[in-house]
Short mmCIF file of C-alpha atoms and ligand atoms in Angstrom, two decimals:
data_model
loop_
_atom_site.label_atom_id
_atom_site.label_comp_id
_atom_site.label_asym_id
_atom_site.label_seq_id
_atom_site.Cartn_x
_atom_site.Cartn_y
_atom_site.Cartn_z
CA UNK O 14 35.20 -5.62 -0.17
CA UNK O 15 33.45 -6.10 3.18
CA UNK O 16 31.07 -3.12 4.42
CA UNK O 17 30.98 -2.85 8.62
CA UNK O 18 28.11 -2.21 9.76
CA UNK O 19 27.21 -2.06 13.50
CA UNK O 20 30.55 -3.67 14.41
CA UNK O 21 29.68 -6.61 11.64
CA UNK O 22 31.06 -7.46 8.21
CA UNK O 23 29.21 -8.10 5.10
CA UNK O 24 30.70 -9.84 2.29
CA UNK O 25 29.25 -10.78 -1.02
CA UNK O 26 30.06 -13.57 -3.15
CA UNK O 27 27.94 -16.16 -5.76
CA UNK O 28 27.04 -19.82 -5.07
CA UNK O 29 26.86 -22.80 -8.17
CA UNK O 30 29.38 -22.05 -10.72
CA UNK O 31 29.84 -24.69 -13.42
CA UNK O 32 32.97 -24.42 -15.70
CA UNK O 33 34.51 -26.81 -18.65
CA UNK O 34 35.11 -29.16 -16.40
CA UNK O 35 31.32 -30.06 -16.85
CA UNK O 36 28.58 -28.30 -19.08
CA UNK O 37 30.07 -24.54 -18.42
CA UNK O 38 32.06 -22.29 -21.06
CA UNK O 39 34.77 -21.32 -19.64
CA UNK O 40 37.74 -23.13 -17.49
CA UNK O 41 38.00 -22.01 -14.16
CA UNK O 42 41.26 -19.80 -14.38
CA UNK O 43 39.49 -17.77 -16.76
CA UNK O 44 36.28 -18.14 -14.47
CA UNK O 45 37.74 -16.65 -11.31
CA UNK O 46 39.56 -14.17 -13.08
CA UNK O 47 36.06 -12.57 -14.03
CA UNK O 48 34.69 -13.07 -10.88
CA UNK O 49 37.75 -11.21 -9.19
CA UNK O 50 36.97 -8.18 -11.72
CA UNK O 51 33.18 -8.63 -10.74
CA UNK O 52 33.91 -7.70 -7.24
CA UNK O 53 32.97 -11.13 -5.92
CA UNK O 54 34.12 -11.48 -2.17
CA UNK O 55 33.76 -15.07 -2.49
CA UNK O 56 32.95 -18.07 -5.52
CA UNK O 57 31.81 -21.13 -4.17
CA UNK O 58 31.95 -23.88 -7.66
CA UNK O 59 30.18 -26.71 -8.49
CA UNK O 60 30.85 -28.41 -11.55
CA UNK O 61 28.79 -31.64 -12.27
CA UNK O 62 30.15 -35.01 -10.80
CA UNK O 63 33.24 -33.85 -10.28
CA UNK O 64 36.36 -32.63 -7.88
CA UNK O 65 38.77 -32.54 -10.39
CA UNK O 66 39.46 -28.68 -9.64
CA UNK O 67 39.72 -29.34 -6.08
CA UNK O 68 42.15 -32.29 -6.24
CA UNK O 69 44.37 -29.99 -8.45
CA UNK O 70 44.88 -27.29 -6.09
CA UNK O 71 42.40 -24.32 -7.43
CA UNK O 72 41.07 -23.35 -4.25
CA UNK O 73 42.32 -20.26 -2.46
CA UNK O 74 42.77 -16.52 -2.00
CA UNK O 75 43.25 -14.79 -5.64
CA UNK O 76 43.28 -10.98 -4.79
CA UNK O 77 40.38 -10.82 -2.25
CA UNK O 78 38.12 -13.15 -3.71
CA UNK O 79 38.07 -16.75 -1.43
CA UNK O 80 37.19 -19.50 -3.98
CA UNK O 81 35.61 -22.81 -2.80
CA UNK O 82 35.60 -26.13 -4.60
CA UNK O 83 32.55 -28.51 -4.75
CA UNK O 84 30.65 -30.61 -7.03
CA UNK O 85 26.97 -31.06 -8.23
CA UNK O 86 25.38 -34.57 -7.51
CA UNK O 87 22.38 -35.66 -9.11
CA UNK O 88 20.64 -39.17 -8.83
CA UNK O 89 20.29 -41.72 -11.81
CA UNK O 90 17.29 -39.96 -12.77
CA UNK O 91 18.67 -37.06 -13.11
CA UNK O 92 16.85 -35.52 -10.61
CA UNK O 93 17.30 -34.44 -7.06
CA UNK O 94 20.67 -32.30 -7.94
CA UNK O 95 22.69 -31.42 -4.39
CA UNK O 96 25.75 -28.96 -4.02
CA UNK O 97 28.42 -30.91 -2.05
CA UNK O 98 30.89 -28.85 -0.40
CA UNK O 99 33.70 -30.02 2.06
CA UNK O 100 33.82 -33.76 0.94
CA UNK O 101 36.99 -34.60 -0.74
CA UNK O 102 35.57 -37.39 -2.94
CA UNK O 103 32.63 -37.56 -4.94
CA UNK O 104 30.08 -39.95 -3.49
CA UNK O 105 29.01 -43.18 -5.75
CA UNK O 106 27.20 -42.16 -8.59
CA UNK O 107 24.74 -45.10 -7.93
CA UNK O 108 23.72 -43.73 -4.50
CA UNK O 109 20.54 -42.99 -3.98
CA UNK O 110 19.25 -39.11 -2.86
CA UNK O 111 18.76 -40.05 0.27
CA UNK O 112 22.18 -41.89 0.53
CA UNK O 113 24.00 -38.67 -0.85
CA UNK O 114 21.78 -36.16 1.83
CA UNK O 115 22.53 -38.77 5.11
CA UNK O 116 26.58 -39.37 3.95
CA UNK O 117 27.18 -35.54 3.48
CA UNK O 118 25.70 -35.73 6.87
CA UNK O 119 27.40 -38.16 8.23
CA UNK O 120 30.77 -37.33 7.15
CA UNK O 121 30.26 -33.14 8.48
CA UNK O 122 30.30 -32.06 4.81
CA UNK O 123 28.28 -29.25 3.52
CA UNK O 124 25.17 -29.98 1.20
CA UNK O 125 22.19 -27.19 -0.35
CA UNK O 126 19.95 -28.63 -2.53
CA UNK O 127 19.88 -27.26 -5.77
CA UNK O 128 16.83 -25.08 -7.61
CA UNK O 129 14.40 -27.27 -5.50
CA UNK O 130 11.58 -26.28 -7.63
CA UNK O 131 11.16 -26.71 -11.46
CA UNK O 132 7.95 -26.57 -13.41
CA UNK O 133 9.29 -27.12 -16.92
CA UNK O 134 7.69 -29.20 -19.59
CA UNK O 135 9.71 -32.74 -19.40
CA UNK O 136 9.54 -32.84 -23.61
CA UNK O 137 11.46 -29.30 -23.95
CA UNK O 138 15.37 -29.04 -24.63
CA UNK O 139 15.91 -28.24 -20.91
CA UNK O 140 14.09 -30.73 -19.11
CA UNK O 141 13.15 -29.48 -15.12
CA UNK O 142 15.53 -31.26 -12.41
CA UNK O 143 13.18 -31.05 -9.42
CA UNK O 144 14.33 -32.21 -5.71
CA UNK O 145 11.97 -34.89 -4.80
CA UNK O 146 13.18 -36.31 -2.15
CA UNK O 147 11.51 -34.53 0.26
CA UNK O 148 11.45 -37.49 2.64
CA UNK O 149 14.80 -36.96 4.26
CA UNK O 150 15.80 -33.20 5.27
CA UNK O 151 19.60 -33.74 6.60
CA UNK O 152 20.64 -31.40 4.69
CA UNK O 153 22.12 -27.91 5.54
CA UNK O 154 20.32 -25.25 3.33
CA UNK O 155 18.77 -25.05 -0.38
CA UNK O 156 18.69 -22.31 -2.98
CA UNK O 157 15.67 -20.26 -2.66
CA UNK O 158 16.48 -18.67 -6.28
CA UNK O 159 18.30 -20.08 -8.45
CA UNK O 160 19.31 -17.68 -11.80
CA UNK O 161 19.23 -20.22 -14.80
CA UNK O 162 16.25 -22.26 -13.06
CA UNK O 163 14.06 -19.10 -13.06
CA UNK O 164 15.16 -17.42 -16.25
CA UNK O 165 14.05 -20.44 -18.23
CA UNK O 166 11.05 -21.18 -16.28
CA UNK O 167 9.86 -17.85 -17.62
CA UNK O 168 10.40 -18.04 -21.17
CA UNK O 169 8.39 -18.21 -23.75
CA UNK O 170 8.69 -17.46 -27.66
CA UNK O 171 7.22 -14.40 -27.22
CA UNK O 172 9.70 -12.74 -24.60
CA UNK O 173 12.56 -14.89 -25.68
CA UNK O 174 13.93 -11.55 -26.93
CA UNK O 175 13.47 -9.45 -23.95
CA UNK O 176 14.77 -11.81 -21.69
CA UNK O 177 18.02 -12.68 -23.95
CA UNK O 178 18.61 -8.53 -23.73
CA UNK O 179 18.03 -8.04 -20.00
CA UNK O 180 18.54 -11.31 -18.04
CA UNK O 181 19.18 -9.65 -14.91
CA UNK O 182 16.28 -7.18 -14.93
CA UNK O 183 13.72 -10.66 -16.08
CA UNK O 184 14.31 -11.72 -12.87
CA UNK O 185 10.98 -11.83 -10.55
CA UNK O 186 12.48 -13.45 -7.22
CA UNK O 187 11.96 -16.62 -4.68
CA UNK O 188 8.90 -18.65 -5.65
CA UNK O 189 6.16 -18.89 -3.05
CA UNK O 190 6.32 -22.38 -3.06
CA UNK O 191 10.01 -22.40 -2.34
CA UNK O 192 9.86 -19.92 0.27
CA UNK O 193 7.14 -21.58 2.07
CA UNK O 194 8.92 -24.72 1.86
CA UNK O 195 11.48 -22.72 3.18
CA UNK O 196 9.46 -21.38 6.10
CA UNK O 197 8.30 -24.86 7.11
CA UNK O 198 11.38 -26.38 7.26
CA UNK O 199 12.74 -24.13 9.49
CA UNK O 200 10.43 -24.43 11.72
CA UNK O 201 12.01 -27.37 13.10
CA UNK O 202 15.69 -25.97 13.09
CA UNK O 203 18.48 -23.51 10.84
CA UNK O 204 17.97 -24.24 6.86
CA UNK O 205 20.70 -21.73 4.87
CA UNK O 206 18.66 -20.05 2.32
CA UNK O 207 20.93 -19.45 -0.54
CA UNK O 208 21.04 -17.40 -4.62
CA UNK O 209 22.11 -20.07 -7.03
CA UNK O 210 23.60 -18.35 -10.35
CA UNK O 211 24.19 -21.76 -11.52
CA UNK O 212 26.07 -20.42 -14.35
CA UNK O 213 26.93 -21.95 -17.50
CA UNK O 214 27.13 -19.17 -20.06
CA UNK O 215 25.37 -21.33 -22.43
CA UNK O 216 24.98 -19.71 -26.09
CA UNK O 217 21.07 -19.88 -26.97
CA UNK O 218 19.69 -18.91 -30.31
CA UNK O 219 17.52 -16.28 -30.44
CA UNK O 220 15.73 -16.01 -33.75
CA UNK O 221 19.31 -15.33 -36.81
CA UNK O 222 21.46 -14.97 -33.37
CA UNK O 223 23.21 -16.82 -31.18
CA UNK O 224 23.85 -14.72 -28.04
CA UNK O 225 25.27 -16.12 -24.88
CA UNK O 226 22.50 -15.24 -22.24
CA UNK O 227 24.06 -14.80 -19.27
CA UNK O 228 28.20 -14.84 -19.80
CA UNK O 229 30.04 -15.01 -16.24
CA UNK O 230 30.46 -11.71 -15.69
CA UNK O 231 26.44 -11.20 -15.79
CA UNK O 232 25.76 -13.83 -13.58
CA UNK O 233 28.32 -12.14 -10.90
CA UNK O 234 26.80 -8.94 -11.33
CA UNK O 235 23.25 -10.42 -10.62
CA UNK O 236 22.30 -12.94 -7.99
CA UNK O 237 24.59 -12.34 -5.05
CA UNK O 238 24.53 -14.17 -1.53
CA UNK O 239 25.62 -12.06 1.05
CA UNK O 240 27.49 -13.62 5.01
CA UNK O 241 27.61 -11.56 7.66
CA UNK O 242 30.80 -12.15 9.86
CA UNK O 243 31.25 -10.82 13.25
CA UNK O 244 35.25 -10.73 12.19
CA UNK O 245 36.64 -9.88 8.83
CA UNK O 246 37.61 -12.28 6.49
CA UNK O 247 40.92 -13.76 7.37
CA UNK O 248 43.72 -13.69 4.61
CA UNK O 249 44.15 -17.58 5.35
CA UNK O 250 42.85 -19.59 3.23
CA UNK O 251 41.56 -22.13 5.81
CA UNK O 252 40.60 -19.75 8.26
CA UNK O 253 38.70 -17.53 5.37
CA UNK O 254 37.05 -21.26 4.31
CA UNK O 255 35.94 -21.99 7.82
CA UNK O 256 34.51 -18.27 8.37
CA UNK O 257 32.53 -18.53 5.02
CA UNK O 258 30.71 -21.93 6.02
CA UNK O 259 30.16 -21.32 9.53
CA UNK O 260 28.19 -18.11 8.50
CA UNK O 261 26.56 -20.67 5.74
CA UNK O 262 25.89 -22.99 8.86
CA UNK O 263 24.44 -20.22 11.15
CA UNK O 264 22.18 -18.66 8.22
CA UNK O 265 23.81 -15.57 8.85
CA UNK O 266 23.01 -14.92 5.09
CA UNK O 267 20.98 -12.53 3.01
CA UNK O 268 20.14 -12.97 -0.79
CA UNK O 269 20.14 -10.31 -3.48
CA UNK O 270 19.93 -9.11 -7.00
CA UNK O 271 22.71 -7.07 -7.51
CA UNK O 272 20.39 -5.41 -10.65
CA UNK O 273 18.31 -3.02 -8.25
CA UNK O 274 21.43 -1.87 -6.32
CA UNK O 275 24.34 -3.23 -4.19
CA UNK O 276 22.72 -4.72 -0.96
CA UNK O 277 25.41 -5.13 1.15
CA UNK O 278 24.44 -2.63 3.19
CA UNK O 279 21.01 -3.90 4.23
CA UNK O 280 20.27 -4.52 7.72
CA UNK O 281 17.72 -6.65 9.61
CA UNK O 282 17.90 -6.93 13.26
CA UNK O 283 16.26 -7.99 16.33
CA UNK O 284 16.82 -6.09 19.64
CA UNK O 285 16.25 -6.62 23.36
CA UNK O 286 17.78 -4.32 26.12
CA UNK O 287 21.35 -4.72 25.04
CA UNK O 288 21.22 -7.74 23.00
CA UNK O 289 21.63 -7.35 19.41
CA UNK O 290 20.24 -10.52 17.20
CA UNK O 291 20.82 -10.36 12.52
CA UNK O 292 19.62 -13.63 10.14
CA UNK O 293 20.84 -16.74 11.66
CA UNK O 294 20.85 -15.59 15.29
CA UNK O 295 18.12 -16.84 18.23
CA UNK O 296 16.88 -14.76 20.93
CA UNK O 297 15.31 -16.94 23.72
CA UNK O 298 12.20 -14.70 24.77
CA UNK O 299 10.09 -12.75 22.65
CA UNK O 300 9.02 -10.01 24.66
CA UNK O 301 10.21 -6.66 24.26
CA UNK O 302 12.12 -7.28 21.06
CA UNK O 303 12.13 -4.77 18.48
CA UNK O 304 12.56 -5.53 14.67
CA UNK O 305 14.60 -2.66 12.59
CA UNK O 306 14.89 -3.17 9.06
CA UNK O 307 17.27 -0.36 7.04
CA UNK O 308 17.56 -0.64 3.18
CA UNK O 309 20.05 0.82 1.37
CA UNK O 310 17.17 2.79 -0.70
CA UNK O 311 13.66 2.90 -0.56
CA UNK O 312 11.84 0.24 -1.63
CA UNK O 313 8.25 -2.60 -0.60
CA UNK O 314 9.35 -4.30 2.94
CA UNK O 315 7.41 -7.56 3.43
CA UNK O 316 7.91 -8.75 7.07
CA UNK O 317 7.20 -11.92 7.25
CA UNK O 318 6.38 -13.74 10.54
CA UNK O 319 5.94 -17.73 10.57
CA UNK O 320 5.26 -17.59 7.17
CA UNK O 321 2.73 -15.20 7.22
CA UNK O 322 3.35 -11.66 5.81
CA UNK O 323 2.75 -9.17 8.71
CA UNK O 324 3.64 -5.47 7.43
CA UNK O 325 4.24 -4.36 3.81
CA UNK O 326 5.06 -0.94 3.31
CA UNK O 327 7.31 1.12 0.85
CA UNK O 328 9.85 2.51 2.90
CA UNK O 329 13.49 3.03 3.64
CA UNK O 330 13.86 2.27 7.09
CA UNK O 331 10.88 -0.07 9.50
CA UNK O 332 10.75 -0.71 13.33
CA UNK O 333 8.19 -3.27 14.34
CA UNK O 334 7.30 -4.67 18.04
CA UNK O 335 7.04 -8.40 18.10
CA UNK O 336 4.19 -9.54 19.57
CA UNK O 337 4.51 -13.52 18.98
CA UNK O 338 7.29 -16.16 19.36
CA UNK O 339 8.36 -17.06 16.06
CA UNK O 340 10.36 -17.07 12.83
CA UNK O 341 11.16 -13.51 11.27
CA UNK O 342 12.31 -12.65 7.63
CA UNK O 343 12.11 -9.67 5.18
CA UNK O 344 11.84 -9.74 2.12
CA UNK O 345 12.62 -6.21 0.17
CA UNK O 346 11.23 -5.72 -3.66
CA UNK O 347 11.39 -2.96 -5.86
CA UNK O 348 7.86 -2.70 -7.85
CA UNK O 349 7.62 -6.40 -8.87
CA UNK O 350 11.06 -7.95 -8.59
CA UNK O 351 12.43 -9.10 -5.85
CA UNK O 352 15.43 -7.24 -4.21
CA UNK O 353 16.42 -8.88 -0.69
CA UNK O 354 15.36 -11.87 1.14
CA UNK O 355 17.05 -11.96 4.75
CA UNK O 356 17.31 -15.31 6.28
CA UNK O 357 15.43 -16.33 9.59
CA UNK O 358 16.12 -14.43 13.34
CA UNK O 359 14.22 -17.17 15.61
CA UNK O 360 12.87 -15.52 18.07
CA UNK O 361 11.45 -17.01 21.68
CA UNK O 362 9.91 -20.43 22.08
CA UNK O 363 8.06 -22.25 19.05
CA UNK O 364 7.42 -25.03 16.60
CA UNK O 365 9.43 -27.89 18.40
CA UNK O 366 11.28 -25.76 21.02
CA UNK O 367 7.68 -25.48 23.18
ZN1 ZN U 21 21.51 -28.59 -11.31
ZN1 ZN U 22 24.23 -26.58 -11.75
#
C-alpha cells in the first residue's frame, strides 16, 4: 500500500526473482501469491535466459501487487549477469556483454546489472559471477545489494548456523566498493541504484539439516526497493508498468531492509525557496539549498556528498546547508547494518555539466 508523504507516493516492491522456470523453487503462480501476502507493491522477475512467463501472459495487477516480467542474461562465461526488462525476446545467447548492454540500449529496453561485485573463491559450490565489463556503461542502473550475493559472500563454517537462522538480520549492507562505483558513475549522469533479493529459495545443508535459507516469503520481507511517484499507482496495467520504470529511470528510488523496520516512510529532500527536489531529481544551482533527512526511527545518518561522507550522526530527523555543487545521498544504519540508502539528488553544476 502506498504511504503519501508531502503530496508523493511511496511504494515498495522486490527486484530479481527467479522461479522453476530456471534455478528457483517455486513456479511463479505460487511465487506471486506469496509476494501478494508479503505486502509487495510491486515484483519485478527474472528467471535465467528466459521469457517464457512473459510470452504466456503472467504479467499484471493480482490484488495490488504490479508484477513485471524479465529475464537474467549472462555471457558464455558465465559472468557479467544483466536484468533485462522491457525486451520481448531474449537476446542471442552468443552475444557478447557489451552486445547485450548497447542492444538493451538500443532497442529502449531496461537493463541493471546484476550483484556487480563478487569476491567468492572460483573452486567453491557457488562460484562468484562478477560484472566485468566495465568498459561500456549503457546501461540504466545496477544492484547496489544484492541478498543471495551478500549472504554467501559472508559465510563461513563457523557462522553457517547463525546465518541459516537469521538471514535477514546477517545482512551488513552496500559494499564500499559498489557504492563508490556507484558514486563515480553517476557522476557523469542518472544510474538506478537498486536491492536485488535474487531469490531462489535454494535448500542448503546445514550440518544433519537441510533448511531452505531464505524461502520467498523471507526474501519479500527483507530487501525491499522503494519508487517514489508523484501520482499513485494506476490500476492499469500499462499505465502502472510505465509509472514503475519511469521512477526506475529517474532514480526516484530508495533501498531498504525491511528487517530494521518498514522504510517507506523515509524522506530525503533538497529545498530551495519553493522548490522541492527527493532521489532522482536535479536542482540547477546550489546555493541556498537545504538538505532534510526524516527517518521513520532513530537511527546513524551518513550524508554523503560526491562520495565523500560529510555528517554522521545518530538521529531521527537532519537539516544540512549545502555548501558545494554536487551529488547527495544518505545512507541510514542501525548499529552495523545497513538500513536505507537513498539514491542521488544532483544538485548545481558538476562533474561533466561544468
Ligand atoms: Zn545472477
Ligand atoms: Zn539471479
Amino acid at each position: 500500500m502506498a504511504n503519501k508523504i508531502d503530496g508523493r507516493y511511496h511504494y515498495s516492491g522486490v527486484v530479481h526473482i527467479h522461479t522453476t522456470e530456471s534455478d528457483g523453487t517455486k513456479p511463479i503462480e505460487e511465487v506471486i501469491q506469496i509476494g501478494c501476502r508479503s505486502g509487495l507493491d510491486f515484483m519485478m522477475f527474472s528467471d535465467h535466459m528466459s521469457l517464457k512467463h512473459y510470452e504466456a501472459g503472467h504479467e499484471g495487477i493480482y490484488g495490488d501487487t504490479l508484477v513485471v516480467i524479465g529475464y537474467e542474461h549472462n555471457d558464455l562465461d558465465d559472468n557479467n549477469h544483466f536484468l533485462i526488462f522491457n525486451s520481448p525476446s531474449v537476446y542471442p545467447y552468443k552475444s557478447t556483454a557489451a552486445e547485450y548492454v548497447k542492444a538493451v540500449c538500443r532497442d529502449g529496453a531496461f537493463g541493471i546489472v546484476a550483484h556487480p561485485i563478487e569476491h567468492r573463491s572460483r573452486e567453491g559450490k557457488y562460484p562468484p559471477y562478477p560484472w566485468l565489463e566495465w568498459g561500456v556503461d549503457e546501461f540504466n542502473g545496477l544492484e547496489i545489494w544484492n541478498q543471495m550475493s551478500e549472504w554467501m559472500e559472508k559465510l563461513t563454517p563457523w557462522n553457517k548456523l547463525a546465518m541459516a537462522f537469521s538471514p535477514r538480520k546477517s545482512m551488513v549492507g552496500p559494499t564500499a566498493e559498489v557504492l563508490q562505483i556507484w558514486d563515480q558513475l553517476s557522476l557523469k549522469r542518472q544510474y538506478v541504484g537498486v536491492t536485488g533479493v535474487d531469490a531462489h529459495a535454494f535448500p542448503v545443508k546445514v550440518g544433519p539439516l537441510t533448511v531452505v535459507i531464505f524461502p520467498y516469503k523471507v526474501h519479500f520481507k527483507a530487501l525491499r526497493t522503494h519508487i517514489v511517484l508523484d501520482e499513485p499507482l494506476s490500476s492499469d496495467f500499462d499505465t502502472a508498468r510505465r509509472q514503475l520504470f519511469k521512477a526506475l529511470a529517474a532514480c526516484r528510488v530508495f533501498c531498504s531492509n525491511l528487517r530494521w523496520g518498514d522504510a517507506n516512510e523515509f524522506v530525503f529532500r533538497a529545498i530551495q525557496g519553493s522548490k522541492t527536489a527527493v532521489s532522482g531529481d536535479t536542482l540547477s544551482e546550489h546555493e541556498g539549498v537545504r538538505l532534510e533527512i526524516n527517518l521513520p526511527s532513530r537511527a546513524t545518518i551518513k550524508l554523503i556528498g560526491n562520495g565523500q561522507e560529510l555528517v554522521r550522526t545518530t538521529t531521527e530527523s537532519l537539516e544540512y546547508s549545502v555548501g558545494q555543487p554536487g551529488l547527495y545521498r544518505v545512507e541510514v544504519w542501525k548499529g552495523r547494518r545497513g538500513w536505507i540508502f537513498s539514491n542521488h539528488i544532483r544538485i548545481g553544476q558538476f562533474g561533466d555539466d561544468v
